[in-house]
mmCIF file of C-alpha atoms and ligand atoms in Angstrom:
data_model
loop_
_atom_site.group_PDB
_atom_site.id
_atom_site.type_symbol
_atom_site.label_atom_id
_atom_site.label_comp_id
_atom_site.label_asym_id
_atom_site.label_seq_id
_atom_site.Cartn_x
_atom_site.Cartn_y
_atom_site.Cartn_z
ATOM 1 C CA UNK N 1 0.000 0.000 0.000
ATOM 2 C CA UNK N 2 3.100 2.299 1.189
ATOM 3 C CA UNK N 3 3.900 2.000 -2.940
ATOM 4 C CA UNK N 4 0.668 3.332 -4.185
ATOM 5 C CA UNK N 5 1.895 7.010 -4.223
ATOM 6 C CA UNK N 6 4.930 6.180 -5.733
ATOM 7 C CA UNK N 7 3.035 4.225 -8.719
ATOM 8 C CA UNK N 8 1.075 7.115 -9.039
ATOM 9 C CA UNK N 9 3.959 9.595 -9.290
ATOM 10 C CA UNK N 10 5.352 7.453 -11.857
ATOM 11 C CA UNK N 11 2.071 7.005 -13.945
ATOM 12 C CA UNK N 12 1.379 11.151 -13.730
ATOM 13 C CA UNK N 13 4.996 11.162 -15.069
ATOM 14 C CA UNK N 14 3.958 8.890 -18.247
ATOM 15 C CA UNK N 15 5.717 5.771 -16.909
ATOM 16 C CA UNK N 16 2.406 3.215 -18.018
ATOM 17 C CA UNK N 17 3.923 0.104 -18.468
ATOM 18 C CA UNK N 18 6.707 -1.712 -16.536
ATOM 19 C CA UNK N 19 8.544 -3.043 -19.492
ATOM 20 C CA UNK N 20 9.073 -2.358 -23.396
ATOM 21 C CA UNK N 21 8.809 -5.073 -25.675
ATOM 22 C CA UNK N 22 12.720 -4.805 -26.448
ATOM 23 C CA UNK N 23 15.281 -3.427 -24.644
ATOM 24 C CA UNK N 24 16.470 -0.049 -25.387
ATOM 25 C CA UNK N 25 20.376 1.529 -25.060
ATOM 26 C CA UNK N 26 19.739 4.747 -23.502
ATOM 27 C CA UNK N 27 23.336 5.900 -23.394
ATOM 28 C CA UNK N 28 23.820 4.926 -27.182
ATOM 29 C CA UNK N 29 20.987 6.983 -27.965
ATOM 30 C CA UNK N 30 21.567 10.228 -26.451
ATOM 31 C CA UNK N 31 25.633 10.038 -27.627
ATOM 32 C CA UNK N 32 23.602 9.481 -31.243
ATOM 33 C CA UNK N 33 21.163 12.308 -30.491
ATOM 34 C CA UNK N 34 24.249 14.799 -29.198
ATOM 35 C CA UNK N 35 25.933 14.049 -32.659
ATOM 36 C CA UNK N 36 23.008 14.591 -34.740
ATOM 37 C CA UNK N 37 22.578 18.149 -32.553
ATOM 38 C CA UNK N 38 26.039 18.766 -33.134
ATOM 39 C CA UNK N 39 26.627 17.719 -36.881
ATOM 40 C CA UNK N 40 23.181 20.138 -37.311
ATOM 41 C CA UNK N 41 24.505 22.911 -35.892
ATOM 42 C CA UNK N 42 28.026 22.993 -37.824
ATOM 43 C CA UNK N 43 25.665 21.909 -40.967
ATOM 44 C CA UNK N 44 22.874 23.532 -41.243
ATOM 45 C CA UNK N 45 20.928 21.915 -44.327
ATOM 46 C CA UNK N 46 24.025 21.653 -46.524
ATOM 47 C CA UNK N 47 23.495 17.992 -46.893
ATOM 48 C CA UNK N 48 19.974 17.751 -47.899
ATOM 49 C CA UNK N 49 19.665 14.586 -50.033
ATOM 50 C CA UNK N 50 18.111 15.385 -53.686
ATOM 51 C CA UNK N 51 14.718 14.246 -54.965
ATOM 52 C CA UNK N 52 15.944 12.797 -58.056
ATOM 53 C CA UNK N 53 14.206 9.281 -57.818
ATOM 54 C CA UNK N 54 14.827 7.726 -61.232
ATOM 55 C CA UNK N 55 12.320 5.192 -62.758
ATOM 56 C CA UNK N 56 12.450 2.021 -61.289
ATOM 57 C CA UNK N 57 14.036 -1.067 -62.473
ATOM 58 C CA UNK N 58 11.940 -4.289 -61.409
ATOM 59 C CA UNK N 59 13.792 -7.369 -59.703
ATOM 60 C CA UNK N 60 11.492 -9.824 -58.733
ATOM 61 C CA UNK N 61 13.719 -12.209 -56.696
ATOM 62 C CA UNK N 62 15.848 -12.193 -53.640
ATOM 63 C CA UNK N 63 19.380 -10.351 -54.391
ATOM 64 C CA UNK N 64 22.336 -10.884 -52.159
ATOM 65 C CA UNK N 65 25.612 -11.833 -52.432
ATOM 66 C CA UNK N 66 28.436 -13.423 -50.562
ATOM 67 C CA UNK N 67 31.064 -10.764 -49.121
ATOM 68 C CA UNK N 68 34.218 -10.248 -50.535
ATOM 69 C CA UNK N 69 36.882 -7.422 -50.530
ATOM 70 C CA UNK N 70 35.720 -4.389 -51.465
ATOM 71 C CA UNK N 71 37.843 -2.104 -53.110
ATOM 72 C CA UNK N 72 35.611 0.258 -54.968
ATOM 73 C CA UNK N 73 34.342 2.154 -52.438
ATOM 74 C CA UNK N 74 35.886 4.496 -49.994
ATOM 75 C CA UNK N 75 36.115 2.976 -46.364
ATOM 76 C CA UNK N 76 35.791 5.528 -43.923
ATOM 77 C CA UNK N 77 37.694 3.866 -41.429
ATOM 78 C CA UNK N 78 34.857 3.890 -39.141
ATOM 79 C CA UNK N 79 34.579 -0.088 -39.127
ATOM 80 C CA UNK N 80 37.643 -0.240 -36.328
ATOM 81 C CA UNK N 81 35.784 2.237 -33.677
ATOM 82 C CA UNK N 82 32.756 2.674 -32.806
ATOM 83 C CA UNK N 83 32.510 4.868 -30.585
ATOM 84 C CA UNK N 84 34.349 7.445 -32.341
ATOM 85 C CA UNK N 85 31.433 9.828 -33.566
ATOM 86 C CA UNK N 86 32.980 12.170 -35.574
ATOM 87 C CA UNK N 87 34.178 9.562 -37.602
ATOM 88 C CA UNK N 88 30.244 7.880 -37.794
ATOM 89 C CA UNK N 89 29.230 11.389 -39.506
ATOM 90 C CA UNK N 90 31.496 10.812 -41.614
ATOM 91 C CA UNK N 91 30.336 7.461 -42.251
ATOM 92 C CA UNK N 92 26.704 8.583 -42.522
ATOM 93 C CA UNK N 93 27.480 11.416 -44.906
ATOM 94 C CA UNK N 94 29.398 8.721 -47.551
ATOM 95 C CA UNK N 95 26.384 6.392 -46.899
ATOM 96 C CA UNK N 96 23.957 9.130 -48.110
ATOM 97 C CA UNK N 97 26.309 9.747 -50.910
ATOM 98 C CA UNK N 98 25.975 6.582 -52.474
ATOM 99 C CA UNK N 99 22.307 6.219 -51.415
ATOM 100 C CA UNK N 100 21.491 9.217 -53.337
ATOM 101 C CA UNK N 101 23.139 8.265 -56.330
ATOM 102 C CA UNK N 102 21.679 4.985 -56.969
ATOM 103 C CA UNK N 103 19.162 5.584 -59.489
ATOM 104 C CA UNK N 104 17.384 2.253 -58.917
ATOM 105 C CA UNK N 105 17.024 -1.026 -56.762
ATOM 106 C CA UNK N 106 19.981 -2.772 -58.837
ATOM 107 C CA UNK N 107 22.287 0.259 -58.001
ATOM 108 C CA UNK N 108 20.716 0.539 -54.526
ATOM 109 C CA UNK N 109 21.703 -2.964 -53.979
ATOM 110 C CA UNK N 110 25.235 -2.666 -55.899
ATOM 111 C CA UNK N 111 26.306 0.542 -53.290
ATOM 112 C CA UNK N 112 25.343 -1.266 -50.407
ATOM 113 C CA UNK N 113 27.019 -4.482 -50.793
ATOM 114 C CA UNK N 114 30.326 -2.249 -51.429
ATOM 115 C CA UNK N 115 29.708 0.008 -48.910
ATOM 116 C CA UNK N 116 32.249 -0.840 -46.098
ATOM 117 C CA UNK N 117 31.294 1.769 -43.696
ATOM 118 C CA UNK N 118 29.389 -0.441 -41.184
ATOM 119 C CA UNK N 119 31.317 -2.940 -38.807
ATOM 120 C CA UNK N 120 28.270 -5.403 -39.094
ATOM 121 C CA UNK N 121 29.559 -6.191 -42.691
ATOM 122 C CA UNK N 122 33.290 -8.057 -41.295
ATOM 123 C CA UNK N 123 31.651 -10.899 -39.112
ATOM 124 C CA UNK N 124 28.982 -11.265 -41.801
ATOM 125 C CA UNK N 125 28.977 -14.004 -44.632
ATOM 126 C CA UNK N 126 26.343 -12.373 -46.392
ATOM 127 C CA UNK N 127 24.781 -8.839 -47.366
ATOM 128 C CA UNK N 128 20.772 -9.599 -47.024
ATOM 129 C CA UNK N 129 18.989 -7.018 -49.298
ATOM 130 C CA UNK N 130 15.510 -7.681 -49.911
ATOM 131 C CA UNK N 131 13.493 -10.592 -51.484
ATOM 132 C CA UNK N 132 9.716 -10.370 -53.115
ATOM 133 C CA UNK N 133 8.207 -8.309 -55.535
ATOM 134 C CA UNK N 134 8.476 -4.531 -55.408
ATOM 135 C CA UNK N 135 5.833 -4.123 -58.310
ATOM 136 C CA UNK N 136 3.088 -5.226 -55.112
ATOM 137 C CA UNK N 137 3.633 -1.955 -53.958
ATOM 138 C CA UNK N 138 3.303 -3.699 -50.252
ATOM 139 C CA UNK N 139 7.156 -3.499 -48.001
ATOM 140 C CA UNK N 140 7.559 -5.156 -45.398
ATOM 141 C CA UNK N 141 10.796 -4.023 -43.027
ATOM 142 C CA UNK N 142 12.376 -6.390 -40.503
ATOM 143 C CA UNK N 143 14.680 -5.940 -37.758
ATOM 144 C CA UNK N 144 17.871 -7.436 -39.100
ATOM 145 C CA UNK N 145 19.519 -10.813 -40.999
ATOM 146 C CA UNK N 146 20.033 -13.783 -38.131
ATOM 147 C CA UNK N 147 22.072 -16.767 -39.116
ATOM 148 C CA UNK N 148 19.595 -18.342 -41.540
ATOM 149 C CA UNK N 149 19.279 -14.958 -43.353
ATOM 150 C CA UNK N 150 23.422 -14.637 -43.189
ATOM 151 C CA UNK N 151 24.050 -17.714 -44.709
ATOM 152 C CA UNK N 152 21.751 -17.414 -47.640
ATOM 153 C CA UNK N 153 21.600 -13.735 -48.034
ATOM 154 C CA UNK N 154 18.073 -13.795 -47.975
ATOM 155 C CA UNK N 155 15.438 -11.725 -45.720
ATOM 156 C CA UNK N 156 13.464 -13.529 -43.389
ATOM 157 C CA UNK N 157 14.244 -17.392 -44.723
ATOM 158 C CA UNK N 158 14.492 -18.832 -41.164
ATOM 159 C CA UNK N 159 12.013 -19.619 -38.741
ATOM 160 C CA UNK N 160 11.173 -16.564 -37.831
ATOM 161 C CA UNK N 161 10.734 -15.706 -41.787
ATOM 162 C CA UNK N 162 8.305 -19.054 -41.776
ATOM 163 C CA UNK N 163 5.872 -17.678 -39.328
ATOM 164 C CA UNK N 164 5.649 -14.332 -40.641
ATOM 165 C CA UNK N 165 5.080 -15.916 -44.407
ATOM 166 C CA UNK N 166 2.084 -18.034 -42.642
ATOM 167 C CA UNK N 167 0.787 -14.771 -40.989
ATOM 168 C CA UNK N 168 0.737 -13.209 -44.282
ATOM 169 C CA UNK N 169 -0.518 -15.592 -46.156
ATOM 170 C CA UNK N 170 -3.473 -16.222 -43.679
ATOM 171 C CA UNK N 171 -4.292 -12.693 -46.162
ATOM 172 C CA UNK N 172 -3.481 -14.089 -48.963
ATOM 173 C CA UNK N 173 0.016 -12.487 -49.447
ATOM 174 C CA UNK N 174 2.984 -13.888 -50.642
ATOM 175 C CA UNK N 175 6.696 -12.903 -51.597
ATOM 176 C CA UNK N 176 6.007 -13.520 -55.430
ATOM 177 C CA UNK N 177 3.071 -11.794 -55.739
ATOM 178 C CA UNK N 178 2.566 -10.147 -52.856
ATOM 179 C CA UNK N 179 5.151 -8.484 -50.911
ATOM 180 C CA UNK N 180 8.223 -6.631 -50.540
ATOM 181 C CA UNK N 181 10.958 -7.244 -47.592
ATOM 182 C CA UNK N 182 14.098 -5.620 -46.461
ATOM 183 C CA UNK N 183 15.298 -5.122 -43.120
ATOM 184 C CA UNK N 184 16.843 -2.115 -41.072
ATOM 185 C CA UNK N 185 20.395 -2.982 -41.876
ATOM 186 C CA UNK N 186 22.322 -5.365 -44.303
ATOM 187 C CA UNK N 187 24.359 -7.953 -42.425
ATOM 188 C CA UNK N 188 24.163 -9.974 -39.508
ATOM 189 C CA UNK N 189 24.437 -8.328 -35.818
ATOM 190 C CA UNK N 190 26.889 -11.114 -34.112
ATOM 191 C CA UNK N 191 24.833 -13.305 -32.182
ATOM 192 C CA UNK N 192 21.465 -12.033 -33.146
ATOM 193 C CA UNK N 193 21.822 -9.009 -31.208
ATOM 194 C CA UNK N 194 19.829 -5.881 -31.652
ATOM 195 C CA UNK N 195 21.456 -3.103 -33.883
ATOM 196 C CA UNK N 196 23.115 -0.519 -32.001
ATOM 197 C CA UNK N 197 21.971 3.070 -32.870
ATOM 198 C CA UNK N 198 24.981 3.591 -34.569
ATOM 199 C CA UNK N 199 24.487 0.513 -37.230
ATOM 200 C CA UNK N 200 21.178 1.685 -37.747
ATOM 201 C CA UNK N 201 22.028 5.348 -38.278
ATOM 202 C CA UNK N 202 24.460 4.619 -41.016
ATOM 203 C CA UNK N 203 22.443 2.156 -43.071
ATOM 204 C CA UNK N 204 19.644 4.680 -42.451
ATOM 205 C CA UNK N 205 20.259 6.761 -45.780
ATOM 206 C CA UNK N 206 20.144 3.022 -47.167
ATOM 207 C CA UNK N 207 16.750 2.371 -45.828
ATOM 208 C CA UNK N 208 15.070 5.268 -46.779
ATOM 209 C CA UNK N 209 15.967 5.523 -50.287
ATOM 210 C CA UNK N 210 15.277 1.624 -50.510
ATOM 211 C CA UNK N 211 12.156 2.267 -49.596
ATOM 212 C CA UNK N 212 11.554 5.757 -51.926
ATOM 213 C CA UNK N 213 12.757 3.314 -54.828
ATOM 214 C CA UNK N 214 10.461 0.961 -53.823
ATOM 215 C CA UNK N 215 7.532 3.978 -53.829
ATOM 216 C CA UNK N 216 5.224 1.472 -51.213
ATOM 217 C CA UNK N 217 1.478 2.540 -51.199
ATOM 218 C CA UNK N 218 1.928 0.955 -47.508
ATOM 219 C CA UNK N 219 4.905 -0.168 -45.571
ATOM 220 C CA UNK N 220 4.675 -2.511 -42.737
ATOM 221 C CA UNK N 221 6.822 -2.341 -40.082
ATOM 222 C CA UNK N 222 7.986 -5.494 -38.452
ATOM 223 C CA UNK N 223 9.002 -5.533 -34.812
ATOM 224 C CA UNK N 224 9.847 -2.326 -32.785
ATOM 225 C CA UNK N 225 13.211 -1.701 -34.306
ATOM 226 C CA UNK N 226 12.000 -1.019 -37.671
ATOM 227 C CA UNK N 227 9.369 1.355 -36.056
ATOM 228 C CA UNK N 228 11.979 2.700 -34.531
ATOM 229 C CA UNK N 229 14.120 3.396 -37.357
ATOM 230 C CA UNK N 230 11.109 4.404 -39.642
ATOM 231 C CA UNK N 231 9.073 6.819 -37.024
ATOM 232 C CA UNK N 232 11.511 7.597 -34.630
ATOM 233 C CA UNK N 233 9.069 6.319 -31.644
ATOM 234 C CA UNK N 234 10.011 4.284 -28.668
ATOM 235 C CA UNK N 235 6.794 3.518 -27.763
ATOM 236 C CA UNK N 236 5.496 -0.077 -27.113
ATOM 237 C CA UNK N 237 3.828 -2.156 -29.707
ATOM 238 C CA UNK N 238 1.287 -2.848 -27.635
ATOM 239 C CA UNK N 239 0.660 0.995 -28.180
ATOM 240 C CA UNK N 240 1.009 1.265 -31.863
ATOM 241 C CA UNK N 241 -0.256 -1.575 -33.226
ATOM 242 C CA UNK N 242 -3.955 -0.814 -35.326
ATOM 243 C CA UNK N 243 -2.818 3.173 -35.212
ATOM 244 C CA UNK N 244 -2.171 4.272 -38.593
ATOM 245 C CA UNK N 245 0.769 6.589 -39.904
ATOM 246 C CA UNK N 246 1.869 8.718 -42.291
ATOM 247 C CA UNK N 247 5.887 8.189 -43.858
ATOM 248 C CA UNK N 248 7.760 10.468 -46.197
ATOM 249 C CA UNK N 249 11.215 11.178 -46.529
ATOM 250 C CA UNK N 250 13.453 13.175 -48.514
ATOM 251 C CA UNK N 251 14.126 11.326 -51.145
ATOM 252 C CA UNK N 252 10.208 10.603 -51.457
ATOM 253 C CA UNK N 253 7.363 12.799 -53.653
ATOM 254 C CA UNK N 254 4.673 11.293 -51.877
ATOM 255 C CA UNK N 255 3.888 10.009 -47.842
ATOM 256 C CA UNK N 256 3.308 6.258 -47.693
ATOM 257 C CA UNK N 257 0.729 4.709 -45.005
ATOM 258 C CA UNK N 258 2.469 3.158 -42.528
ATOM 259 C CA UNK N 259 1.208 0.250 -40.201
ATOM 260 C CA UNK N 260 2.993 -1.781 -37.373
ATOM 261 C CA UNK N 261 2.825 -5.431 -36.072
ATOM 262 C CA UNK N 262 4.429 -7.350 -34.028
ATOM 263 C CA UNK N 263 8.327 -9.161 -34.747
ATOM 264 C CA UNK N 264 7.422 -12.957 -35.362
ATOM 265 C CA UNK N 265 10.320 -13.829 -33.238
ATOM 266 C CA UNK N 266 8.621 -12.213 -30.301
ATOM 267 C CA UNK N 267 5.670 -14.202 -31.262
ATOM 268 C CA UNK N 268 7.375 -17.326 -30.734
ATOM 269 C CA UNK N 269 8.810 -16.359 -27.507
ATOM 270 C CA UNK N 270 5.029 -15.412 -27.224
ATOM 271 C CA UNK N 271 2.423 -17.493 -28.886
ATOM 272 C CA UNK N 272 -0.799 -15.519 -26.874
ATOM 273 C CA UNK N 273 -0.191 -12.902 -28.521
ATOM 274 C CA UNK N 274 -0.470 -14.104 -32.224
ATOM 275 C CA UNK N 275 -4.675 -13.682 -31.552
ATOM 276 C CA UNK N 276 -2.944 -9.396 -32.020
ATOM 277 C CA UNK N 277 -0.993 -10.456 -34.896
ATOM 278 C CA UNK N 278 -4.102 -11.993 -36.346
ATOM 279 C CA UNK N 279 -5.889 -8.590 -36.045
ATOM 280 C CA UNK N 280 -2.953 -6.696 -37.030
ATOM 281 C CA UNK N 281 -3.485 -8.617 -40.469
ATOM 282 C CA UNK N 282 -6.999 -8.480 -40.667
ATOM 283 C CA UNK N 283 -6.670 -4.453 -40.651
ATOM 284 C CA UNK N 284 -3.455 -4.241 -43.109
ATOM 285 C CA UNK N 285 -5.511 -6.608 -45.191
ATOM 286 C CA UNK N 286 -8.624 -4.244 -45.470
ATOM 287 C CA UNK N 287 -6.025 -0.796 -45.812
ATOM 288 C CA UNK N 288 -4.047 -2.985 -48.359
ATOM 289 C CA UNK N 289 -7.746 -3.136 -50.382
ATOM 290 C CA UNK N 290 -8.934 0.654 -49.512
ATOM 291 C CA UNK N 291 -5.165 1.617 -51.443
ATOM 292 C CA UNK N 292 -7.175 0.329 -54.434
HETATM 293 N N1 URA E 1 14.508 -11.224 -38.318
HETATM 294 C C1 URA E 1 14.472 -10.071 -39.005
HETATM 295 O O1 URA E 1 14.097 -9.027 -38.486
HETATM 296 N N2 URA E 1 14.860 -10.082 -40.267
HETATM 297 C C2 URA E 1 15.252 -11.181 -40.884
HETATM 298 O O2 URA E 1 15.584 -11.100 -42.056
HETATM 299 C C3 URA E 1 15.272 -12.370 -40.148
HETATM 300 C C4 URA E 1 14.907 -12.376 -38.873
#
């Protein structure tokens, strides 16, 4: 009882749930958030990417390929430090140079398998880039590659990957016909860790003009990472899920509707909460046919 006006204080303060669904890196975040203040400031909007998206190419299947040297493009020499932040603007700004310079998914995909900027890409075997059909007009975006993913270089082909193809399918959507995937970043986080702030800040410029190539009339976001790195918002799924959102960025003409579910490796470690999932779908499915 002697807690009670404690719990309050906290809830008054917006503390309403005891735990996230993923663990969060505070200190990461605000070292990130001082550099992107900082790098601003010095700035200003200098580095504004253009909006020259070129037409579209089509690829219709997975495209990945094993790692090798690569000597084409400049290594910032941020790979060997990462916790050096001047040298991760750096590392962002060469990023958004090649991002905005790859005129469609086949370049996309060419700059960021020989982009060496992010220290994700040494332990991997494999640079995952996307699989399914970008003509749907329906992207999905995962957290990251895990070992399955690594070793064949394509999105979601593990177990995790299973379940969510089941889940979509229960709408009748499928990778050939039906869907787009990518993930946050490229290559394997050892161990199946989360990305740090810092991987997913420098694959960012990556991301969004993957997805402005792409052109999505609605983007799915997979797991609270990707709605992290898409809408900047910590907030649980539990809160976000069946809210609907609005996505643009520069190197897009148009916003995108944007709707969030839950990672299918939570629902594993979960199973009660695939009866949400289930919903989830159930709504994309009915947005997906209101898009026309
Ligand atoms: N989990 C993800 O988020 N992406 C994958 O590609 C595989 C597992």
């Amino acid at each position: 009882m002697a807690d009670i006006p404690a719990l309050k204080w906290l809830r008054e303060a917006g503390v309403d749930e005891i735990a996230g669904d993923t663990p969060r890196d505070f200190f990461a975040e605000s070292a990130i958030a001082k550099q992107a203040a900082i790098d601003a400031k010095s700035k200003g909007s200098v580095n504004a990417p253009k909006k020259d998206v070129a037409q579209r190419k089509p690829i219709l299947q997975s495209a990945s390929t094993s790692i090798q040297s690569n000597t084409t493009q400049a290594n910032s020499g941020f790979m060997d430090n990462s916790s050096n932040y001047a040298g991760l603007s750096e590392t962002i700004e060469s990023a958004r140079k090649l991002a905005e310079a790859a005129n469609n998914l086949d370049e996309l995909r060419k700059a960021v398998e020989g982009f060496d900027g992010c220290s994700l890409k040494k332990t991997a075997n494999k640079t995952v880039f996307c699989d399914g059909n970008p003509e749907t007009k329906v992207m999905l975006i995962g957290e990251a590659p895990g070992a399955d993913e690594d070793r064949q270089g394509i999105p979601f082909c593990g177990m995790s990957g299973q379940l969510l193809d089941k889940v979509l399918k229960s709408i009748g959507l499928d990778r050939e016909s039906g869907f787009y995937i990518t993930n946050t970043i490229f290559w394997r986080p050892p161990g199946n860790r989360k990305p740090t702030p810092e991987e997913l800040a420098i694959c960012k410029p990556f991301l969004e003009k993957h997805i402005a190539l792409v052109a999505p009339k609605i983007l799915l976001l997979v797991g609270a990472t990707a709605v992290q790195a898409i809408l900047q918002d910590n907030s649980s799924m539990s809160k976000l899920r069946s809210k609907q959102f609005k996505y643009k960025n520069d190197y897009m003409d148009a916003d995108t509707e944007v709707m969030v579910t839950y990672h299918p490796s939570y629902l594993m470690r979960s199973p009660l909460n695939k009866r949400l999932a289930w919903e989830d779908m159930l709504l994309f499915e009915e947005r997906i046919k209101n898009l026309g």
